Short mmCIF file of C-alpha atoms in Angstrom, two decimals:
data_model
loop_
_atom_site.label_atom_id
_atom_site.label_comp_id
_atom_site.label_asym_id
_atom_site.label_seq_id
_atom_site.Cartn_x
_atom_site.Cartn_y
_atom_site.Cartn_z
CA MET R 1 19.59 -11.15 7.29
CA PRO R 2 18.41 -12.54 10.72
CA ASP R 3 20.98 -13.32 13.36
CA ALA R 4 22.33 -16.81 13.60
CA GLY R 5 20.03 -19.06 15.65
CA GLU R 6 16.85 -17.06 14.86
CA THR R 7 14.03 -19.00 13.23
CA THR R 8 12.91 -17.68 9.85
CA LEU R 9 9.15 -17.90 9.82
CA LEU R 10 8.49 -16.75 6.27
CA ALA R 11 10.95 -16.13 3.45
CA PHE R 12 10.59 -14.51 0.04
CA ASP R 13 13.00 -16.29 -2.30
CA ARG R 14 13.67 -14.36 -5.50
CA LEU R 15 9.95 -13.62 -5.87
CA SER R 16 8.92 -11.82 -9.01
CA VAL R 17 5.32 -10.76 -9.81
CA ALA R 18 3.88 -9.40 -13.02
CA ILE R 19 0.31 -8.36 -13.63
CA HIS R 20 -0.91 -8.87 -17.23
CA GLY R 21 2.73 -8.90 -18.22
CA THR R 22 3.75 -5.70 -16.36
CA PRO R 23 6.59 -6.32 -13.89
CA ILE R 24 5.58 -5.36 -10.27
CA LEU R 25 8.07 -7.20 -8.06
CA GLN R 26 11.54 -8.31 -9.23
CA ASP R 27 13.70 -10.85 -7.45
CA VAL R 28 12.53 -9.98 -3.95
CA SER R 29 14.37 -11.91 -1.23
CA LEU R 30 13.55 -11.21 2.37
CA ALA R 31 13.52 -13.33 5.54
CA LEU R 32 11.08 -12.59 8.36
CA PRO R 33 12.33 -14.05 11.65
CA ALA R 34 9.97 -15.01 14.52
CA GLY R 35 9.98 -12.55 17.45
CA ARG R 36 11.23 -9.69 15.34
CA VAL R 37 9.82 -6.65 13.60
CA THR R 38 10.94 -6.13 10.00
CA GLY R 39 10.20 -2.72 8.42
CA LEU R 40 9.53 -2.54 4.72
CA VAL R 41 9.89 1.06 3.53
CA GLY R 42 9.69 2.84 0.19
CA GLU R 43 7.52 5.23 -1.73
CA SER R 44 4.08 4.62 -3.22
CA GLY R 45 4.37 2.25 -6.15
CA SER R 46 7.61 0.69 -4.92
CA GLY R 47 5.91 -2.71 -4.38
CA LYS R 48 5.45 -2.74 -0.60
CA SER R 49 1.75 -3.53 -0.54
CA MET R 50 2.03 -5.98 -3.42
CA THR R 51 4.63 -7.88 -1.39
CA ALA R 52 2.11 -8.09 1.46
CA LEU R 53 -0.63 -9.28 -0.84
CA ALA R 54 1.64 -11.97 -2.24
CA ALA R 55 2.34 -13.21 1.29
CA THR R 56 -1.35 -13.50 2.05
CA GLY R 57 -2.44 -15.04 -1.33
CA LEU R 58 -4.39 -11.96 -2.32
CA LEU R 59 -2.69 -11.01 -5.54
CA PRO R 60 -5.07 -9.61 -8.17
CA VAL R 61 -6.43 -11.57 -11.06
CA GLY R 62 -3.93 -11.72 -13.84
CA ALA R 63 -0.85 -11.91 -11.57
CA GLN R 64 1.93 -14.28 -12.56
CA THR R 65 4.59 -15.24 -10.04
CA HIS R 66 8.12 -16.64 -10.27
CA GLY R 67 10.31 -17.62 -7.28
CA ALA R 68 8.88 -18.74 -4.02
CA ILE R 69 7.39 -17.63 -0.68
CA ARG R 70 8.22 -20.26 1.95
CA LEU R 71 6.34 -20.74 5.16
CA ASP R 72 7.98 -23.56 7.19
CA GLY R 73 9.56 -24.66 3.88
CA ARG R 74 6.20 -24.87 2.09
CA ASP R 75 5.98 -22.76 -1.09
CA LEU R 76 2.83 -20.63 -0.84
CA THR R 77 2.87 -19.66 -4.48
CA THR R 78 1.97 -23.20 -5.46
CA ILE R 79 -1.08 -23.87 -3.10
CA ARG R 80 -4.78 -23.72 -3.90
CA GLU R 81 -7.23 -21.18 -2.57
CA ARG R 82 -8.83 -23.75 -0.28
CA ASP R 83 -5.45 -24.27 1.37
CA TRP R 84 -5.11 -20.47 1.88
CA LEU R 85 -8.26 -20.60 4.00
CA ASP R 86 -6.34 -22.53 6.61
CA ILE R 87 -3.30 -20.32 6.44
CA ARG R 88 -4.94 -16.92 6.62
CA GLY R 89 -5.64 -16.03 10.22
CA GLN R 90 -3.92 -19.10 11.52
CA ASP R 91 -0.43 -18.51 10.22
CA VAL R 92 -0.55 -15.09 8.50
CA ALA R 93 -2.89 -12.17 9.33
CA MET R 94 -3.07 -8.60 8.05
CA ILE R 95 -3.79 -5.22 9.59
CA PHE R 96 -4.82 -2.54 7.08
CA GLN R 97 -4.29 1.20 7.03
CA GLU R 98 -7.86 2.44 7.39
CA PRO R 99 -9.94 0.65 10.08
CA MET R 100 -13.25 2.02 8.99
CA THR R 101 -12.88 0.31 5.59
CA ALA R 102 -11.67 -2.88 7.18
CA LEU R 103 -14.52 -3.12 9.69
CA ASN R 104 -18.20 -3.71 8.83
CA PRO R 105 -20.18 -0.70 10.11
CA VAL R 106 -23.41 -2.71 10.71
CA HIS R 107 -21.86 -5.47 12.87
CA THR R 108 -20.69 -5.13 16.44
CA ILE R 109 -16.98 -5.37 17.22
CA GLY R 110 -17.59 -8.52 19.22
CA ALA R 111 -19.26 -10.17 16.29
CA GLN R 112 -16.46 -9.18 13.90
CA VAL R 113 -13.64 -10.43 16.08
CA SER R 114 -15.39 -13.72 16.74
CA GLU R 115 -16.50 -14.23 13.10
CA THR R 116 -13.16 -15.66 11.97
CA LEU R 117 -13.37 -18.23 14.78
CA ARG R 118 -16.95 -19.16 14.08
CA LEU R 119 -16.07 -19.78 10.44
CA ARG R 120 -13.49 -22.38 11.62
CA GLY R 121 -16.14 -24.24 13.69
CA THR R 122 -15.63 -22.62 17.09
CA SER R 123 -18.79 -22.56 19.22
CA ARG R 124 -20.57 -19.23 19.74
CA ALA R 125 -19.77 -19.14 23.46
CA GLU R 126 -16.11 -20.00 22.96
CA ALA R 127 -15.74 -17.48 20.06
CA THR R 128 -17.27 -14.76 22.27
CA ARG R 129 -14.93 -15.65 25.12
CA ILE R 130 -11.92 -15.41 22.78
CA ALA R 131 -13.16 -12.18 21.30
CA ARG R 132 -13.41 -10.68 24.73
CA ASP R 133 -9.90 -11.92 25.53
CA ARG R 134 -8.38 -10.53 22.38
CA LEU R 135 -10.04 -7.08 22.82
CA ASP R 136 -8.75 -7.08 26.40
CA ARG R 137 -5.30 -7.95 25.04
CA VAL R 138 -5.23 -4.85 22.82
CA GLY R 139 -6.30 -2.48 25.56
CA LEU R 140 -10.08 -2.42 25.02
CA GLY R 141 -11.14 -4.15 28.21
CA SER R 142 -13.55 -1.37 29.09
CA ILE R 143 -15.34 -1.48 25.70
CA PRO R 144 -18.39 -3.75 25.51
CA LEU R 145 -18.58 -6.32 22.72
CA ASP R 146 -21.88 -4.79 21.48
CA ARG R 147 -20.37 -1.50 20.42
CA TYR R 148 -20.27 -0.62 16.74
CA PRO R 149 -17.22 0.81 14.92
CA HIS R 150 -18.71 4.32 14.59
CA GLU R 151 -18.96 4.53 18.35
CA LEU R 152 -15.16 4.23 18.80
CA SER R 153 -12.28 6.62 18.20
CA GLY R 154 -9.80 6.05 15.36
CA GLY R 155 -7.25 4.55 17.73
CA GLN R 156 -9.80 2.24 19.26
CA ARG R 157 -10.99 1.06 15.83
CA GLN R 158 -7.40 0.26 14.88
CA ARG R 159 -7.08 -1.80 18.12
CA VAL R 160 -10.23 -3.70 17.07
CA CYS R 161 -8.51 -4.49 13.76
CA ILE R 162 -5.46 -5.82 15.62
CA ALA R 163 -7.73 -7.91 17.86
CA LEU R 164 -9.38 -9.33 14.73
CA ALA R 165 -5.98 -10.10 13.25
CA ILE R 166 -4.74 -11.95 16.35
CA ALA R 167 -7.98 -13.81 16.99
CA ARG R 168 -6.49 -17.14 15.90
CA ARG R 169 -2.98 -16.27 17.25
CA PRO R 170 -1.21 -16.10 13.88
CA ARG R 171 2.54 -16.51 13.71
CA LEU R 172 3.02 -13.61 11.24
CA LEU R 173 1.31 -10.21 11.33
CA ILE R 174 1.53 -7.91 8.31
CA ALA R 175 0.66 -4.29 9.11
CA ASP R 176 0.25 -2.05 6.08
CA GLU R 177 0.58 1.65 7.16
CA PRO R 178 -1.32 0.92 10.39
CA THR R 179 -0.79 4.34 11.97
CA THR R 180 -0.76 6.80 9.06
CA ALA R 181 -4.14 8.40 9.87
CA LEU R 182 -3.64 8.53 13.67
CA ASP R 183 -2.39 11.44 15.79
CA VAL R 184 1.05 11.10 17.39
CA THR R 185 -0.02 9.87 20.82
CA THR R 186 -2.44 7.26 19.50
CA GLN R 187 0.18 6.27 16.88
CA ALA R 188 2.72 5.75 19.67
CA GLU R 189 0.23 3.63 21.66
CA ILE R 190 -0.51 1.40 18.61
CA LEU R 191 3.17 0.92 17.80
CA THR R 192 3.90 0.02 21.41
CA LEU R 193 1.04 -2.51 21.35
CA LEU R 194 2.42 -4.16 18.22
CA ARG R 195 5.89 -4.34 19.73
CA VAL R 196 4.48 -5.93 22.88
CA LEU R 197 2.55 -8.50 20.89
CA VAL R 198 5.68 -9.46 19.00
CA ASP R 199 7.74 -9.70 22.16
CA ASP R 200 5.08 -11.59 24.20
CA GLU R 201 3.67 -13.88 21.51
CA GLY R 202 6.86 -14.55 19.60
CA MET R 203 5.20 -13.69 16.31
CA ALA R 204 6.85 -12.00 13.36
CA LEU R 205 5.76 -8.54 12.27
CA LEU R 206 6.25 -7.08 8.76
CA LEU R 207 5.58 -3.39 9.16
CA ILE R 208 5.01 -1.57 5.86
CA THR R 209 5.33 2.20 6.04
CA HIS R 210 6.76 5.26 4.36
CA ASP R 211 7.57 6.82 7.74
CA LEU R 212 11.19 6.09 8.67
CA GLY R 213 10.68 7.64 12.09
CA VAL R 214 8.11 4.90 12.82
CA VAL R 215 10.57 2.23 11.66
CA ALA R 216 13.34 3.71 13.80
CA GLY R 217 11.21 3.33 16.90
CA ILE R 218 9.99 -0.28 16.48
CA ALA R 219 11.81 -2.31 13.83
CA ASP R 220 14.73 -4.69 14.35
CA TRP R 221 15.43 -5.01 10.60
CA VAL R 222 14.64 -2.73 7.68
CA ALA R 223 14.34 -3.48 3.95
CA VAL R 224 14.20 -0.59 1.55
CA MET R 225 12.17 -1.12 -1.65
CA LYS R 226 12.32 0.81 -4.91
CA ASP R 227 10.66 -0.01 -8.26
CA GLY R 228 9.74 -3.52 -7.12
CA ARG R 229 13.23 -4.43 -5.87
CA ILE R 230 14.79 -4.53 -2.45
CA VAL R 231 17.75 -2.20 -2.78
CA GLU R 232 19.08 -2.49 0.80
CA THR R 233 18.46 -4.39 3.98
CA ASP R 234 20.16 -4.37 7.33
CA ALA R 235 19.64 -4.13 11.08
CA THR R 236 17.74 -0.86 11.71
CA GLN R 237 20.48 1.18 13.37
CA SER R 238 23.11 -0.04 10.94
CA LEU R 239 21.01 0.79 7.91
CA PHE R 240 20.29 4.29 9.13
CA ARG R 241 23.89 4.95 10.05
CA ASP R 242 25.76 3.03 7.37
CA HIS R 243 23.41 2.87 4.37
CA ARG R 244 24.96 2.51 1.00
CA ASP R 245 22.22 3.04 -1.53
CA PRO R 246 21.52 6.62 -2.77
CA TYR R 247 17.78 5.98 -2.55
CA THR R 248 18.05 5.11 1.15
CA ARG R 249 20.01 8.34 1.63
CA ASP R 250 17.34 10.36 -0.16
CA LEU R 251 14.58 8.80 1.96
CA LEU R 252 16.43 9.61 5.14
CA ALA R 253 17.07 13.18 4.12
CA ALA R 254 13.37 13.74 3.20
CA SER R 255 12.28 12.13 6.51
CA ARG R 256 14.10 14.84 8.48
CA PRO R 257 12.89 18.11 7.06
CA PRO R 258 14.94 21.02 8.39
CA ALA R 259 13.23 23.45 10.78
CA ARG R 260 12.05 26.69 9.23
CA ALA R 261 14.40 29.56 9.91
CA PRO R 262 12.89 32.14 12.26
CA ARG R 263 11.29 35.06 10.47
CA LYS R 264 9.87 38.35 11.59
CA VAL R 265 6.33 38.65 10.20
CA PRO R 266 4.94 42.19 10.37
CA PRO R 267 1.55 42.48 12.18
CA ASP R 268 -1.06 42.60 9.43
CA PRO R 269 -4.05 40.39 10.48
CA VAL R 270 -5.88 38.61 7.66
CA LEU R 271 -7.77 36.18 9.93
CA ALA R 272 -8.64 36.77 13.56
CA ALA R 273 -10.76 34.89 16.07
CA ARG R 274 -11.77 36.28 19.48
CA ASP R 275 -13.15 34.12 22.29
CA VAL R 276 -14.77 31.69 19.83
CA VAL R 277 -17.17 29.11 21.27
CA ARG R 278 -18.63 26.23 19.28
CA ALA R 279 -20.86 23.84 21.21
CA TYR R 280 -22.82 20.71 20.32
CA GLY R 281 -25.55 20.25 22.94
CA GLY R 282 -23.79 20.78 26.29
CA HIS R 283 -20.33 19.96 24.96
CA ARG R 284 -17.97 22.80 24.03
CA ALA R 285 -15.86 21.46 21.23
CA VAL R 286 -14.22 24.92 20.97
CA ASP R 287 -14.10 26.71 24.30
CA GLY R 288 -13.28 30.45 24.10
CA VAL R 289 -10.17 30.48 21.87
CA SER R 290 -8.52 33.42 20.17
CA LEU R 291 -5.95 33.59 17.41
CA THR R 292 -4.49 35.99 14.87
CA LEU R 293 -2.98 35.04 11.49
CA ASN R 294 -0.94 37.70 9.74
CA ARG R 295 -0.36 38.19 6.05
CA GLY R 296 2.55 36.00 4.91
CA GLU R 297 2.65 34.04 8.16
CA SER R 298 2.49 30.24 8.62
CA LEU R 299 0.54 29.16 11.70
CA GLY R 300 0.60 25.51 12.77
CA LEU R 301 -2.32 24.02 14.70
CA VAL R 302 -1.67 20.73 16.43
CA GLY R 303 -3.46 18.42 18.88
CA GLU R 304 -4.87 14.97 19.21
CA SER R 305 -7.99 13.75 17.43
CA GLY R 306 -11.05 15.19 19.17
CA CYS R 307 -9.22 18.25 20.51
CA GLY R 308 -11.38 20.63 18.48
CA LYS R 309 -9.02 21.47 15.53
CA SER R 310 -11.51 20.51 12.80
CA THR R 311 -14.43 22.20 14.54
CA LEU R 312 -12.48 25.37 14.92
CA THR R 313 -11.42 25.19 11.28
CA ARG R 314 -15.00 24.87 10.05
CA ALA R 315 -15.86 27.98 12.16
CA LEU R 316 -12.99 29.95 10.74
CA LEU R 317 -14.06 28.99 7.23
CA GLY R 318 -17.54 30.20 7.97
CA LEU R 319 -19.05 26.71 7.47
CA GLU R 320 -20.52 26.50 10.99
CA PRO R 321 -22.02 29.14 13.29
CA VAL R 322 -20.38 30.03 16.61
CA GLN R 323 -22.26 30.35 19.88
CA GLY R 324 -19.87 32.93 21.17
CA GLY R 325 -17.00 35.23 20.09
CA THR R 326 -16.23 36.59 16.65
CA VAL R 327 -14.27 35.66 13.50
CA GLU R 328 -13.00 38.24 11.05
CA LEU R 329 -11.52 37.61 7.62
CA MET R 330 -9.65 40.56 6.06
CA GLY R 331 -11.22 42.85 8.73
CA ARG R 332 -14.78 41.80 7.83
CA PRO R 333 -17.06 39.62 9.96
CA SER R 334 -16.80 35.94 9.00
CA GLY R 335 -19.43 33.24 9.47
CA THR R 336 -22.28 31.54 7.77
CA ALA R 337 -23.40 34.92 6.38
CA MET R 338 -20.11 35.44 4.45
CA THR R 339 -20.52 36.73 0.92
CA ARG R 340 -19.15 34.74 -1.99
CA ALA R 341 -16.50 37.36 -2.50
CA ASP R 342 -15.46 36.94 1.12
CA ARG R 343 -15.31 33.15 0.83
CA ALA R 344 -13.03 33.51 -2.24
CA LYS R 345 -10.40 35.02 0.05
CA ILE R 346 -9.89 31.83 2.04
CA SER R 347 -9.25 28.44 0.44
CA VAL R 348 -8.72 24.95 1.67
CA VAL R 349 -6.43 22.06 0.68
CA PHE R 350 -7.61 18.76 2.10
CA GLN R 351 -5.67 15.61 3.16
CA ASP R 352 -6.90 13.33 0.31
CA PRO R 353 -7.01 15.15 -3.00
CA TYR R 354 -8.44 12.18 -4.82
CA GLY R 355 -11.36 12.12 -2.38
CA SER R 356 -11.98 15.85 -2.92
CA PHE R 357 -11.98 15.59 -6.70
CA ASN R 358 -14.82 14.46 -8.97
CA PRO R 359 -13.08 11.57 -10.94
CA ARG R 360 -15.25 12.43 -13.98
CA TRP R 361 -14.05 15.96 -14.17
CA THR R 362 -10.98 17.13 -16.09
CA VAL R 363 -8.31 19.06 -14.34
CA ARG R 364 -9.59 22.16 -16.09
CA ARG R 365 -12.98 21.88 -14.53
CA ILE R 366 -11.55 20.94 -11.12
CA VAL R 367 -9.12 23.87 -10.98
CA THR R 368 -11.74 26.44 -12.19
CA GLU R 369 -14.53 25.14 -9.91
CA PRO R 370 -13.98 27.97 -7.33
CA PHE R 371 -14.98 30.57 -9.86
CA HIS R 372 -18.55 29.92 -8.76
CA LEU R 373 -17.69 32.27 -5.89
CA THR R 374 -16.44 35.15 -8.01
CA GLY R 375 -18.13 34.64 -11.36
CA ARG R 376 -16.25 33.09 -14.26
CA PRO R 377 -13.82 35.57 -15.68
CA PRO R 378 -13.22 35.83 -19.43
CA ASP R 379 -9.60 34.69 -19.01
CA ALA R 380 -10.50 31.60 -16.90
CA GLY R 381 -8.53 29.28 -19.19
CA ALA R 382 -5.45 31.38 -18.93
CA ARG R 383 -5.75 31.65 -15.15
CA ALA R 384 -6.12 27.90 -14.87
CA SER R 385 -3.00 27.38 -16.94
CA ALA R 386 -1.14 29.94 -14.73
CA ALA R 387 -2.34 28.21 -11.57
CA LEU R 388 -1.03 24.85 -12.73
CA GLU R 389 2.28 26.34 -13.78
CA ARG R 390 2.57 27.99 -10.33
CA VAL R 391 2.51 24.51 -8.72
CA GLY R 392 4.97 22.88 -11.12
CA LEU R 393 2.53 21.32 -13.63
CA SER R 394 1.79 22.48 -17.19
CA ALA R 395 -1.20 23.76 -19.27
CA GLY R 396 -0.99 20.44 -21.10
CA ASP R 397 -2.41 18.78 -17.93
CA LEU R 398 -5.70 20.65 -18.07
CA ASP R 399 -7.57 18.07 -20.14
CA LYS R 400 -6.40 15.06 -18.21
CA TYR R 401 -8.30 13.28 -15.36
CA PRO R 402 -7.33 12.82 -11.72
CA HIS R 403 -6.49 9.14 -12.14
CA GLU R 404 -3.72 9.95 -14.57
CA PHE R 405 -1.65 11.66 -11.91
CA SER R 406 0.39 10.51 -8.91
CA GLY R 407 -0.59 11.37 -5.36
CA GLY R 408 1.89 14.25 -5.20
CA GLN R 409 0.70 15.65 -8.52
CA ARG R 410 -2.94 15.40 -7.36
CA GLN R 411 -2.05 17.48 -4.28
CA ARG R 412 -0.43 20.03 -6.52
CA ILE R 413 -3.67 20.24 -8.49
CA ALA R 414 -5.53 20.71 -5.21
CA ILE R 415 -3.24 23.63 -4.36
CA ALA R 416 -3.73 25.11 -7.86
CA ARG R 417 -7.49 24.94 -7.30
CA ALA R 418 -7.18 26.64 -3.95
CA LEU R 419 -5.09 29.45 -5.51
CA ILE R 420 -7.33 30.21 -8.51
CA THR R 421 -9.36 32.87 -6.68
CA GLU R 422 -6.16 34.62 -5.43
CA PRO R 423 -6.98 34.07 -1.72
CA ALA R 424 -5.22 35.73 1.19
CA VAL R 425 -5.47 32.68 3.45
CA LEU R 426 -4.80 29.02 2.69
CA VAL R 427 -6.04 26.41 5.15
CA LEU R 428 -4.03 23.15 4.80
CA ASP R 429 -5.79 20.36 6.60
CA GLU R 430 -3.36 17.42 6.89
CA ALA R 431 -2.35 18.38 3.39
CA VAL R 432 0.80 16.26 3.23
CA SER R 433 0.09 13.44 5.70
CA ALA R 434 -0.86 10.92 3.02
CA LEU R 435 2.27 11.65 0.87
CA ASP R 436 5.55 9.77 0.66
CA VAL R 437 8.41 11.50 2.42
CA ARG R 438 10.15 12.64 -0.76
CA VAL R 439 6.88 13.92 -2.34
CA ARG R 440 6.05 15.56 1.03
CA ALA R 441 9.41 17.40 0.93
CA GLN R 442 8.60 18.61 -2.60
CA VAL R 443 5.14 19.87 -1.65
CA LEU R 444 6.52 21.65 1.44
CA ALA R 445 9.17 23.38 -0.74
CA LEU R 446 6.37 24.38 -3.15
CA LEU R 447 4.30 25.87 -0.35
CA ASP R 448 7.34 27.82 0.94
CA ASP R 449 7.96 29.22 -2.52
CA LEU R 450 4.30 30.15 -3.14
CA GLN R 451 4.21 31.98 0.20
CA ALA R 452 7.34 33.93 -0.60
CA ARG R 453 6.01 34.94 -4.07
CA LEU R 454 2.32 35.55 -3.23
CA GLY R 455 2.36 36.66 0.41
CA LEU R 456 -0.08 33.94 1.41
CA ALA R 457 -1.00 33.25 5.02
CA TYR R 458 -1.13 29.51 5.96
CA LEU R 459 -3.10 27.83 8.67
CA PHE R 460 -1.44 24.44 8.70
CA ILE R 461 -3.32 21.70 10.55
CA SER R 462 -1.35 18.54 11.16
CA HIS R 463 -0.61 15.76 13.60
CA ASP R 464 2.94 15.47 12.17
CA LEU R 465 5.12 17.69 14.36
CA SER R 466 8.16 17.39 12.10
CA VAL R 467 6.10 18.86 9.24
CA VAL R 468 4.81 21.70 11.44
CA ARG R 469 8.35 22.44 12.51
CA ALA R 470 9.38 22.63 8.84
CA ILE R 471 6.56 24.93 7.60
CA ALA R 472 5.30 27.02 10.48
CA ASP R 473 6.53 30.25 12.05
CA ARG R 474 4.26 29.86 15.02
CA VAL R 475 2.40 26.94 16.54
CA ILE R 476 -0.77 26.62 18.58
CA VAL R 477 -1.33 23.45 20.62
CA MET R 478 -4.96 22.59 21.25
CA GLN R 479 -6.38 20.21 23.93
CA ALA R 480 -10.01 19.63 24.84
CA GLY R 481 -11.24 22.70 22.92
CA ARG R 482 -8.72 25.15 24.41
CA PHE R 483 -5.25 26.45 23.45
CA VAL R 484 -2.65 25.26 25.90
CA GLU R 485 0.34 26.75 24.15
CA ASP R 486 0.98 29.39 21.51
CA GLY R 487 4.39 30.64 20.44
CA PRO R 488 7.23 30.59 17.95
CA VAL R 489 7.88 27.04 16.68
CA ALA R 490 11.52 26.95 17.79
CA ASP R 491 10.62 28.09 21.25
CA VAL R 492 7.71 25.72 21.75
CA PHE R 493 9.71 22.72 20.47
CA ALA R 494 12.85 23.51 22.42
CA ALA R 495 11.16 24.42 25.73
CA PRO R 496 7.47 23.55 25.80
CA GLU R 497 5.68 25.01 28.80
CA SER R 498 2.64 22.65 28.80
CA ASP R 499 2.79 19.06 29.97
CA TYR R 500 0.47 18.19 27.06
CA THR R 501 2.87 19.75 24.51
CA ARG R 502 5.76 17.74 26.07
CA LYS R 503 3.63 14.63 25.72
CA LEU R 504 2.98 15.30 22.03
CA ILE R 505 6.68 16.00 21.25
CA ALA R 506 7.77 12.87 23.15
CA ALA R 507 5.24 10.68 21.27
CA ALA R 508 6.26 11.92 17.80
CA PRO R 509 8.28 9.26 15.85
CA ALA R 510 11.74 10.42 15.11
CA ILE R 511 15.04 9.13 13.83
CA PRO R 512 17.69 9.61 16.57
CA ASP R 513 20.32 12.13 15.56
CA ALA R 514 23.09 9.71 16.50
CA TRP R 515 21.78 7.22 13.93
CA VAL R 516 22.20 9.49 10.94
CA LYS R 517 25.58 10.20 9.49
CA GLU R 518 26.10 13.71 8.25
CA THR R 519 26.29 14.09 4.47
CA SER R 520 27.38 17.09 2.53
#
C-alpha cells in the first residue's frame, strides 16, 4: 500500500467483474497514489487489461461489476456514460500498446492531439497551441503538426500517443504494454519520458506489462495478478527480493533466462552472405555485410529499428534482390531465382503467429501449407501429426482453428509449420517478443531441444538482449546497415567493443542481481 501521507488518486475496492456470467476479476483491491508509478504484472489472461478497461469505463457489453472503483471518493462503477465523457482525458487517460492502431492514419498528428480539446469546446487556435506544447513536452519539438503517423518512427508514434493522452493534463495515466514493440533504446526513452511526466506533473501511472525488467526500472509499487486476482503487492524492490507467492517466484525466474552455455560449433556453413548490398534509391539499407551461419548454430542479430535487420533478412530469404554481393544457401546461390526446393530449406517463424495464420484454416491446413514448395507427399497427414508432436502439441489439434489456442500454443503451431519441410535453417523474427515470460521460457526451451535433436541452424532476430543471450551462440550487432560487432555472445555481452553495443546493453531493461534472492 502507499506510504503514509501519500494521496490515493484512484482505488479499486474489492472489484469483481464477470462477463455474461464468466468471472474475469475477483476481489481486486489496489490503490494508485499520485506522483507514483504502480506496475501491474501477470501473464496474458490474468486480468490486467480488464482492470484498465474497468478504470476507464470501457468494459465490454455484458459485463457485471461488484465492488467499487473510487476516484476522489466517487464510485466510478455507478456513473452514466455521459459522466465518463468528463472523466476520460480530464482525470484518466490511456496509452495503448500499438500506436498505429491507436492513431488515425488519415489525420495529422496535430489534428489528433488537438481533437480531444476541440470536443470539449476549446477554440481551434488554443487547441493547436496546446497540441504543439504537448508534442514538445514528449520530445517531438522538431516534428511539424502536419505530419501523418506513417511518416514517423515507432518510437515517435508512441510519443504522439502519450501527447494525446496528456492533452488535457489527466491525473491518472494508464499505459498498457506501451513499449512491447519497441527496440531497447527507444523503449528506454519512452519509459524515461513516462517517469519524468509522473515526477513533474504529479500524476499517477498504472503501468501494465509482462516484462518485470521494465517494472524494475520505473515502478515504485508492483501488484502481481493471476487468474483475475492480485496475489501479491509491495514496494518494487521489496517484492522482487522478499516475494512470498510461488507465482511471483515463477515470473521472476522466467524473466531472467540463463545465458546459453558456450558451445563449439564445427564449421559447416548452411547460409552465407558476402558483401551484401541492398539499396532503395540512394539509401543503402544494407551496406556491404557478410555473415556465415553453420549447421546447428544459433546466430543472434540485434539492433535498433531501421538498422537494416529486416531488409537483410528478406535478402537472405531470397525475397528481395541484392545490388551487390552474394547469398548462398546450402552452398547454392540464393536470391529471387531460388527454386522451390531451395526455399524449402529455409523457413521463417514470425513475431505474431495469429497475424500469419488464416483464421479460417484448420491447423492441419496451416501446418501443411509449405508443401506447396515440395509437392504434397502421400504421408502429409502423418508428417503434420509428427510436426505437432515435435513442438509439444498432439495430432488431435489438427482439426482445430487458431482461435482455439493460446498465444504460446499458436507460436508452437508456427514452429511446426516451419519444420514441416525439414529445413536446415530457421529464421526467427522476434518470435518470442509478444509472449509472456513463462511462455517465452517454454518456447526457448523447445527451440533448444529441437536444435539438439534436428541439427537446425537458427538466425534469431530480436530487440530483447536477454533472449538473445539465452538462445544464441554468437551475436551480430547491426547499426545503419553495417555490422559493428560480431562475436560469441558471452564475449560481446561481457566486454563489448563498440560504443553502440554498449549503448544497447545499457538500455536493456533488467532486474538488478541484488534484488533477486537466490532460490534452489
